Amino acid sequence: MRFDVVIIGGGSAGSVLAARLSENPDRRVALIEAGLEPTDPDIAQPSMWPFIQGRDYDWAYETVPQGGTAGRVHAWPRGRVVGGSSCLHAMAHVRGHPDDFEAWAEATGTRNWSYDRLLPAFRRSERFSGGGSELHGGDGPLPVWLPGEEVNPVVRAYMEAGLQRGVPSLGDHNGRRLNGTAPNALTIRDGRRVSAADAYLTAAVRARPNLAILTGLLVHRLVLEGDRAAGVAVTRAGVGEIVSGGEIVLCAGAIGSPLLLQRSGIGDPETLRRAGVACRLAVPEVGRNLHDHLLGAGNVYRSSRPVPPTRLQHSESLMYLNAADVTRPDGAPDIVLGCVTGPSVSESFAPIAPGFAYTLLFGVTHPTSRGFLAIGGPELSDRPLIDPAYMRTEHDRLTFRRAFEVAREVGSAPALEGWKADELLPGPGVRTAAEIDAFIAKAAITHHHPVGTCRMGADTGAVVDPGLKLSGLDNLSVVDASVIPTIPSGPVHAAVLAIAETFAAGWTDRP
Ligand SMILES: Cc1cc2nc3c(=O)[nH]c(=O)nc-3n(C[C@H](O)[C@H](O)[C@H](O)COP(=O)(O)OP(=O)(O)OC[C@H]3O[C@@H](n4cnc5c(N)ncnc54)[C@H](O)[C@@H]3O)c2cc1C
């Protein structure tokens, strides 16, 4: 099989690219996805998202034990299905703060990755429920819905509690300001999740004769010929074949993309040697710069009256804050809180029955800890080594403690008095810095935003250049969460779509 463009990974970024690049009927595009089309009806139910992890469409990765979180192994779900991780995610649509993208512009030496230049890409992807504006997309493929009366009463009380502590009122996370209280904008339409594939790979797009969506195909490695990637080696139902392409675009995600490069012999020579893979191209930073948002889940309260079940996706409002001054409206945040309509605890604690409990989540928006990931061997079945180095830096530990303290301040504000019976976790006995740190180490879980493992940059160490082309190969690009050099404040899905939209718009003189 030969195509003009072969896209590896039919997840969030891959869905965007398959749709955009196949708009030209003369371009033959293949989208290769390891998983199948989604069939589980629970995927579409927003409130089911925490419960569908570990099913057969989840890669179900695990980190190595993390010294910064009491030696715990963290489960890292990732979608293995058409739509990828957008079929598992929590549907919160938060672009980030404009300053987050200044860091991208600095890293790449080009304004193309600044917020103002990305804004058309954000807008192109979105269909905002409030209608289009200078800041919001009105007719893009992805519905972005700002809920109103559906927001749970305990979450409303938490937003009011924030205001009582001086936190600015925001209304919407996706304007120019991010600090403040707002309900989450959600990628939900008519009560159902809309994945990136639902949004972009519509029936009309799928009917294009120049687009082939090849599901159930596992990509083992790239087929390298000189300074080109001639194609990809795949297996379908155990049978190997080669899919060739003029251009290869890697969209296998922040875990899948660096692992595939390493299996292909592209990476740090020493890492490859240890895994028994011959080095074809030395790119030492493949797999490095791994970072993620860690989330304290959480500061749990027993409720004095029943908490109604969520009508949305449990965690209905994120609150972004300046750690030194929570009343400050401008600038990028340092910490985030969230309110969950039930008990949210890590595996370190005994489960708490839902119905009479709610949770304040807390976390750090710009962690400085950096880890790495590496293949464990040459085969897809070899377990990768994933080390996000959670809480490795003092900055992260101190900021996390501050986030917890702010959660408690909001949790004790008058607006929540009508709900709060007492604090279940960590409990009133936990007061000193050492006690709080010990609690956080046991309570922290992933916020599910790993990024950075094929970072873009203008420096010689960067894995991809500012045009997202892999240094050292003529026709291979990486376009997914792995190219993010530094994590934005919020959840990263909106940014991943904007990266893919930007890349597609720049696809000019290629086949
Ligand atoms: C549980 C969870 C909750 C989240 N909540 C939110 C949220 O509320 N808001 C938000 O903004 N973000 C959220 N995220 C993060 C967001 O979903 C991801 O950052 C985003 O989807 C990543 O997009 P991607 O294109 O980089 O990768 P993915 O969407 O993961 O796509 C990668 C695709 O490549 C395929 N693939 C990988 N390796 C191979 C191979 N060897 N052969 C063939 N195919 C392969 C995979 O099967 C997958 O379909 C969440 C993620 C998870 C898992």
XYZ file of C-alpha atoms and ligand atoms in Angstrom:
564
model
C 0.000 0.000 0.000
C 1.393 3.421 -0.912
C 0.038 6.839 0.072
C 1.163 10.449 -0.244
C 0.797 10.901 3.510
C 0.796 8.241 6.214
C -0.485 9.420 9.600
C 0.397 7.121 12.485
C -2.165 7.265 15.314
C -5.854 8.056 14.964
C -6.146 9.932 18.245
C -6.774 13.613 18.877
C -4.084 15.073 16.609
C -4.331 12.266 14.046
C -8.078 12.817 13.613
C -7.509 16.519 12.885
C -4.763 15.809 10.368
C -6.625 13.030 8.560
C -9.578 15.367 8.047
C -7.592 18.462 7.113
C -4.978 16.840 4.863
C -7.572 14.819 2.928
C -9.469 18.011 2.018
C -7.294 18.022 -1.120
C -8.804 15.202 -3.239
C -5.499 14.700 -5.081
C -3.689 13.763 -1.882
C -3.940 10.112 -0.841
C -3.944 9.942 2.944
C -3.762 6.903 5.227
C -4.607 7.083 8.920
C -3.228 4.073 10.796
C -4.651 3.292 14.222
C -3.750 0.405 16.534
C -7.234 0.308 18.038
C -10.631 -0.180 16.465
C -13.670 2.061 16.033
C -15.267 2.706 19.449
C -18.214 0.433 20.193
C -18.538 0.701 23.977
C -21.611 2.889 24.659
C -20.054 4.027 27.967
C -17.504 6.119 26.045
C -20.213 8.562 25.009
C -21.577 8.948 28.547
C -19.718 11.886 30.134
C -20.151 10.673 33.724
C -18.607 7.289 32.871
C -15.147 8.620 32.041
C -13.443 7.581 35.313
C -14.868 4.063 35.015
C -13.881 3.138 31.442
C -10.152 3.113 32.122
C -8.491 -0.286 31.870
C -10.907 -1.605 29.261
C -9.540 -3.170 26.091
C -9.246 0.207 24.336
C -6.813 1.556 26.952
C -3.042 1.108 26.541
C -3.030 1.096 30.386
C 0.540 2.271 30.910
C 2.162 2.427 34.333
C 4.957 4.604 35.651
C 7.937 3.242 37.512
C 7.633 3.715 41.312
C 7.809 7.430 42.074
C 10.045 8.528 44.933
C 8.181 11.847 45.124
C 4.826 10.171 45.734
C 5.596 7.646 48.455
C 7.090 5.126 46.018
C 3.782 4.617 44.242
C 3.259 3.303 40.706
C 0.816 5.551 38.805
C -1.681 4.212 36.274
C -1.553 6.182 33.004
C -4.551 5.463 30.791
C -4.209 6.312 27.066
C -6.788 5.683 24.357
C -6.186 2.817 21.930
C -9.164 3.402 19.685
C -10.182 5.725 16.855
C -10.293 9.057 18.695
C -7.410 8.029 20.975
C -7.267 9.644 24.388
C -10.161 11.963 23.481
C -12.356 8.864 23.982
C -11.146 8.546 27.575
C -10.620 12.119 28.606
C -12.630 14.212 31.040
C -13.853 16.611 28.328
C -12.659 19.854 29.947
C -11.700 22.348 27.240
C -9.138 24.839 28.535
C -6.659 26.386 26.110
C -4.204 27.722 28.707
C -2.976 31.231 29.436
C -1.477 33.352 26.625
C 1.845 33.468 28.540
C 2.071 29.660 28.285
C 2.477 30.012 24.541
C 5.050 32.812 24.929
C 7.232 30.041 26.359
C 6.617 28.027 23.166
C 7.490 31.036 21.009
C 10.710 31.490 22.968
C 11.626 27.807 22.744
C 11.094 27.739 18.983
C 12.355 31.236 18.180
C 9.219 31.950 16.155
C 6.044 33.876 16.899
C 4.121 31.099 15.072
C 3.649 29.345 18.415
C 2.593 32.464 20.337
C -0.989 32.688 21.586
C -1.966 35.353 19.055
C -0.776 33.236 16.122
C -2.361 30.081 17.594
C -5.663 31.830 18.157
C -6.939 31.217 14.588
C -6.147 27.503 15.052
C -7.987 27.362 18.388
C -10.942 29.154 16.810
C -10.857 26.927 13.703
C -11.225 23.814 15.891
C -14.109 25.103 18.046
C -17.864 25.528 17.856
C -18.506 27.497 21.031
C -21.997 27.256 22.548
C -21.959 31.014 23.138
C -21.370 31.634 19.423
C -18.288 32.783 17.545
C -16.353 35.914 18.519
C -12.900 37.395 18.181
C -11.804 34.923 20.883
C -14.086 31.924 20.323
C -14.600 29.714 17.316
C -18.222 29.535 16.188
C -18.259 27.047 13.337
C -15.407 24.593 13.911
C -15.861 20.809 14.216
C -15.563 20.464 18.016
C -18.496 21.546 20.177
C -17.351 23.497 23.233
C -20.255 23.827 25.607
C -20.394 26.121 28.610
C -22.945 24.539 30.968
C -25.340 26.654 33.006
C -28.028 25.221 35.258
C -26.565 21.723 34.844
C -23.678 22.671 37.163
C -24.036 20.792 40.461
C -25.160 22.861 43.473
C -22.093 21.862 45.507
C -19.884 23.087 42.649
C -21.785 26.378 42.569
C -21.184 26.724 46.302
C -17.466 26.046 45.744
C -17.305 28.763 43.064
C -19.073 31.122 45.455
C -16.594 30.094 48.187
C -13.778 31.114 45.824
C -15.357 34.528 45.341
C -15.624 34.899 49.115
C -11.870 34.310 49.341
C -11.349 37.106 46.800
C -10.840 34.884 43.716
C -11.892 36.767 40.561
C -15.038 35.698 38.744
C -14.240 34.484 35.262
C -17.277 33.049 33.518
C -15.217 31.230 30.885
C -11.685 29.765 30.888
C -11.021 30.446 27.234
C -10.835 34.215 27.153
C -7.638 36.192 27.632
C -7.673 35.736 31.419
C -7.449 32.404 33.178
C -7.266 33.217 36.896
C -10.642 32.896 38.551
C -13.710 30.721 38.978
C -15.696 29.324 36.059
C -17.563 26.172 35.219
C -15.608 23.953 32.835
C -16.288 24.351 29.132
C -16.921 20.808 27.916
C -16.644 18.954 24.621
C -20.129 17.552 25.041
C -23.104 17.831 22.668
C -26.651 16.809 23.602
C -25.399 15.091 26.744
C -22.822 12.976 24.881
C -19.015 13.092 24.663
C -17.704 14.324 21.330
C -14.254 12.848 20.705
C -11.814 14.364 18.237
C -12.769 11.574 15.847
C -16.501 12.285 16.258
C -15.784 15.949 15.510
C -13.337 15.625 12.630
C -13.855 12.190 11.081
C -17.461 12.783 10.121
C -19.358 10.565 7.688
C -18.593 13.042 4.896
C -14.860 12.977 5.669
C -14.826 9.182 5.918
C -16.543 8.954 2.520
C -13.630 10.680 0.774
C -12.062 8.217 -1.686
C -8.596 9.638 -0.978
C -8.735 8.840 2.773
C -8.093 5.337 4.101
C -8.684 4.775 7.810
C -6.813 1.587 8.661
C -7.801 0.297 12.092
C -6.414 -2.574 14.123
C -2.958 -1.961 12.639
C -0.047 -1.852 15.055
C 2.949 0.138 13.857
C 6.132 -1.564 14.991
C 8.695 0.754 13.500
C 9.532 3.129 10.732
C 11.199 1.754 7.621
C 14.252 3.982 7.138
C 16.052 4.372 3.802
C 18.954 6.802 3.899
C 17.667 10.110 5.223
C 14.011 9.262 4.578
C 11.305 7.219 6.257
C 10.028 5.155 3.346
C 7.092 3.741 5.269
C 6.006 1.914 8.357
C 6.143 -1.748 9.338
C 2.774 -2.860 10.692
C 0.990 -6.003 11.780
C -2.681 -6.677 11.271
C -4.057 -9.740 13.039
C -0.514 -11.020 13.457
C 0.490 -10.604 9.799
C 3.259 -8.153 8.931
C 3.167 -5.683 6.046
C 4.674 -2.365 4.982
C 2.645 0.797 4.375
C 4.663 3.295 2.297
C 4.265 7.029 2.215
C 5.793 10.140 0.712
C 5.401 11.952 4.020
C 5.067 10.283 7.397
C 3.374 12.101 10.265
C 3.692 10.628 13.720
C 0.622 11.277 15.918
C 0.981 8.385 18.366
C 0.898 10.664 21.413
C 3.295 11.670 24.187
C 3.970 8.015 25.045
C 3.483 6.267 21.692
C 5.524 8.644 19.513
C 8.848 8.542 21.376
C 8.496 4.768 21.880
C 7.980 4.273 18.141
C 10.981 6.456 17.303
C 13.125 4.494 19.741
C 11.954 1.134 18.359
C 12.970 2.481 14.937
C 16.500 3.221 16.154
C 15.990 6.972 16.587
C 16.934 8.211 20.024
C 19.645 8.290 22.624
C 22.320 5.751 21.562
C 22.815 4.476 25.104
C 19.049 4.022 25.688
C 18.791 2.145 22.385
C 21.785 -0.042 23.176
C 20.292 -1.046 26.534
C 17.054 -1.989 24.771
C 18.856 -4.042 22.122
C 17.992 -1.725 19.219
C 20.610 -0.617 16.674
C 20.957 3.165 16.551
C 20.033 4.541 13.113
C 19.853 8.218 14.054
C 21.165 9.703 17.283
C 18.555 12.094 18.701
C 19.407 11.961 22.414
C 16.374 13.894 23.670
C 13.717 11.515 22.318
C 11.724 10.496 25.424
C 13.232 13.171 27.663
C 11.465 16.270 29.020
C 8.514 14.090 30.092
C 6.256 16.102 32.357
C 2.676 15.992 33.533
C 0.202 17.762 35.760
C -0.057 15.943 39.076
C -3.293 16.418 40.975
C -4.055 16.087 44.658
C -7.171 13.955 44.686
C -8.103 15.098 47.088
C -9.186 17.185 49.993
C -12.392 15.275 50.744
C -15.327 16.569 52.811
C -18.215 14.704 54.358
C -21.389 16.476 53.361
C -24.160 17.341 55.786
C -26.783 16.666 53.095
C -26.952 14.505 49.989
C -24.835 15.700 47.088
C -26.858 15.249 43.890
C -25.134 13.063 41.297
C -23.313 14.919 38.524
C -25.241 15.838 35.394
C -21.892 16.512 33.714
C -18.526 14.760 34.274
C -18.017 14.926 38.077
C -15.187 17.484 38.084
C -17.244 20.418 36.937
C -15.131 23.473 37.681
C -11.419 24.214 37.635
C -10.212 27.320 39.454
C -6.867 28.772 38.316
C -4.987 30.941 40.799
C -1.881 32.953 41.463
C -0.284 31.131 44.414
C 0.993 34.282 46.131
C -2.212 36.270 45.703
C -5.387 34.381 44.827
C -7.208 37.665 44.168
C -4.914 38.503 41.252
C -6.775 38.317 37.932
C -3.912 38.801 35.477
C -0.888 36.699 34.559
C -0.552 32.947 34.236
C -1.643 30.900 37.258
C 0.626 28.743 39.455
C -1.989 26.523 41.048
C -5.330 24.961 40.197
C -8.247 23.758 42.289
C -11.189 21.679 41.152
C -14.449 20.540 42.671
C -15.685 16.967 42.286
C -19.272 16.078 43.092
C -18.242 12.951 44.988
C -15.363 11.473 46.988
C -12.159 11.384 44.937
C -9.272 9.505 46.534
C -6.109 7.848 45.296
C -5.572 4.109 45.703
C -3.673 4.861 48.932
C -6.931 5.400 50.819
C -9.976 3.285 51.509
C -12.799 4.114 49.098
C -15.488 6.454 50.456
C -19.110 5.830 49.529
C -20.586 8.478 47.202
C -23.695 10.470 48.102
C -22.515 12.324 51.194
C -19.088 13.596 50.144
C -17.439 16.078 47.772
C -13.805 16.798 46.970
C -11.559 19.746 46.342
C -8.742 18.819 43.962
C -5.518 20.808 43.985
C -2.391 20.933 41.825
C 0.485 22.822 40.240
C -0.019 24.337 36.788
C 3.642 24.686 35.770
C 5.631 21.842 37.316
C 9.388 22.006 36.846
C 10.081 18.288 37.416
C 11.203 16.564 34.225
C 11.454 12.818 33.644
C 11.921 10.511 30.682
C 10.567 7.424 29.023
C 12.301 4.620 27.193
C 11.493 1.383 25.428
C 12.137 -1.714 27.490
C 13.159 -3.719 24.409
C 12.791 -3.866 20.622
C 9.238 -5.243 20.559
C 5.911 -3.484 20.972
C 5.123 -5.934 23.735
C 8.201 -4.891 25.767
C 7.055 -2.873 28.743
C 8.257 0.743 28.518
C 9.979 2.534 31.358
C 7.971 5.667 32.177
C 9.422 8.004 34.792
C 7.705 11.390 35.091
C 9.907 12.269 38.092
C 6.883 13.571 39.984
C 7.684 16.134 42.695
C 11.402 15.944 42.005
C 11.879 19.717 42.414
C 11.449 21.864 45.491
C 9.357 24.265 43.406
C 6.802 21.517 42.797
C 6.735 20.371 46.421
C 6.308 23.884 47.836
C 3.735 24.937 45.241
C 1.771 21.747 45.808
C 1.652 22.431 49.534
C 0.426 25.947 48.811
C -2.266 24.538 46.485
C -3.455 22.270 49.273
C -3.591 25.167 51.735
C -5.662 27.215 49.288
C -8.016 24.248 48.797
C -8.574 24.207 52.541
C -9.132 27.983 52.605
C -11.783 27.690 49.908
C -13.212 24.582 51.552
C -13.765 26.475 54.804
C -15.393 29.565 53.233
C -18.959 30.412 54.360
C -20.550 29.446 51.031
C -19.692 25.782 51.689
C -20.986 25.812 55.268
C -24.355 24.515 54.144
C -22.591 21.434 52.727
C -19.610 20.766 54.937
C -19.999 18.380 57.868
C -16.283 17.734 58.377
C -13.024 17.191 56.552
C -12.495 13.490 55.848
C -9.134 13.759 54.075
C -6.569 14.461 55.157
C -8.551 15.279 58.331
C -8.139 18.106 60.813
C -5.161 16.420 62.511
C -2.952 17.059 59.472
C -1.484 20.545 60.015
C 2.319 20.736 59.820
C 4.249 21.066 56.557
C 5.650 17.559 57.014
C 2.178 16.090 57.609
C 0.758 17.900 54.587
C 3.649 16.782 52.352
C 3.181 13.184 53.479
C -0.539 13.399 52.668
C 0.110 14.899 49.234
C 2.619 12.142 48.418
C -0.123 9.569 49.046
C -3.019 11.555 47.565
C -1.524 12.728 44.246
C -2.584 11.128 40.982
C -2.015 12.051 37.353
C -4.215 14.760 35.849
C -3.602 12.776 32.599
C -1.604 15.400 30.718
C 1.816 13.888 29.876
C 3.668 15.978 27.278
C 7.069 16.990 26.029
C 8.829 13.781 24.956
C 9.591 14.953 21.394
C 9.833 18.622 22.236
C 9.902 21.250 19.524
C 12.590 23.892 19.637
C 15.099 25.978 17.777
C 18.095 24.534 19.643
C 20.137 21.612 18.380
C 18.867 19.308 21.151
C 15.212 19.698 20.160
C 13.643 16.537 18.739
C 11.569 18.410 16.152
C 12.207 21.817 14.626
C 9.703 24.689 14.857
C 7.944 23.260 11.760
C 7.602 19.922 13.667
C 9.952 18.078 11.324
C 12.278 15.547 12.955
C 15.862 16.723 12.727
C 17.861 14.380 10.481
C 15.042 12.901 8.368
C 13.584 14.568 5.279
C 9.976 13.503 5.464
C 9.048 12.701 9.057
C 7.069 15.054 11.280
C 5.729 14.607 14.807
C 2.400 16.279 15.594
C 0.843 15.477 18.972
C 1.207 16.172 22.698
C 4.815 15.004 22.610
C 6.037 18.158 20.797
C 4.825 20.493 23.572
C 8.010 21.994 25.022
C 6.455 23.220 28.293
C 3.033 22.276 29.591
C 0.310 24.939 29.413
C -1.616 25.857 32.572
C -4.665 23.783 31.807
C -5.605 20.416 30.375
C -3.798 19.997 27.079
C -6.364 18.700 24.606
C -7.299 22.100 23.182
C -3.601 22.842 22.658
C -3.034 19.488 20.913
C -5.835 20.249 18.459
C -4.420 23.737 17.847
C -0.976 22.243 17.149
C -2.503 19.882 14.590
C -4.608 22.636 12.996
C -1.508 24.857 12.751
C 0.549 22.086 11.193
C -2.194 21.278 8.664
C -2.560 24.925 7.686
C 1.180 25.108 7.033
C 1.147 22.032 4.744
C 1.698 23.880 1.492
C 4.455 22.743 -0.851
C 4.247 19.079 0.079
C 2.365 16.305 -1.733
C -8.288 9.787 31.462
C -7.882 11.049 30.739
C -8.486 12.267 31.080
C -8.108 13.441 30.402
N -8.814 14.590 30.623
C -8.587 15.669 29.839
C -9.441 16.800 29.892
O -10.452 16.829 30.594
N -9.129 17.867 29.117
C -8.030 17.871 28.302
O -7.775 18.895 27.662
N -7.224 16.793 28.214
C -7.498 15.688 28.920
N -6.738 14.570 28.763
C -5.556 14.625 27.872
C -5.899 14.542 26.384
O -6.915 13.621 26.142
C -4.633 14.158 25.614
O -3.593 15.045 25.947
C -4.816 14.183 24.114
O -5.926 13.410 23.734
C -3.546 13.673 23.442
O -3.728 13.657 22.053
P -2.636 12.971 21.133
O -3.113 13.119 19.740
O -1.301 13.505 21.490
O -2.613 11.439 21.576
P -3.788 10.357 21.596
O -5.126 10.990 21.525
O -3.499 9.478 22.763
O -3.596 9.570 20.236
C -2.546 8.670 19.973
C -3.101 7.561 19.088
O -2.018 6.833 18.530
C -2.342 5.454 18.576
N -1.079 4.709 18.598
C -0.107 4.803 19.544
N 0.895 3.952 19.239
C 0.541 3.323 18.089
C 1.169 2.325 17.275
N 2.357 1.803 17.592
N 0.512 1.902 16.152
C -0.681 2.442 15.804
N -1.328 3.377 16.547
C -0.706 3.809 17.668
C -3.141 5.292 19.854
O -3.897 4.106 19.880
C -3.971 6.568 19.856
O -5.211 6.399 19.200
C -7.076 13.389 29.414
C -6.477 12.162 29.081
C -6.880 10.998 29.716
C -6.251 9.695 29.316
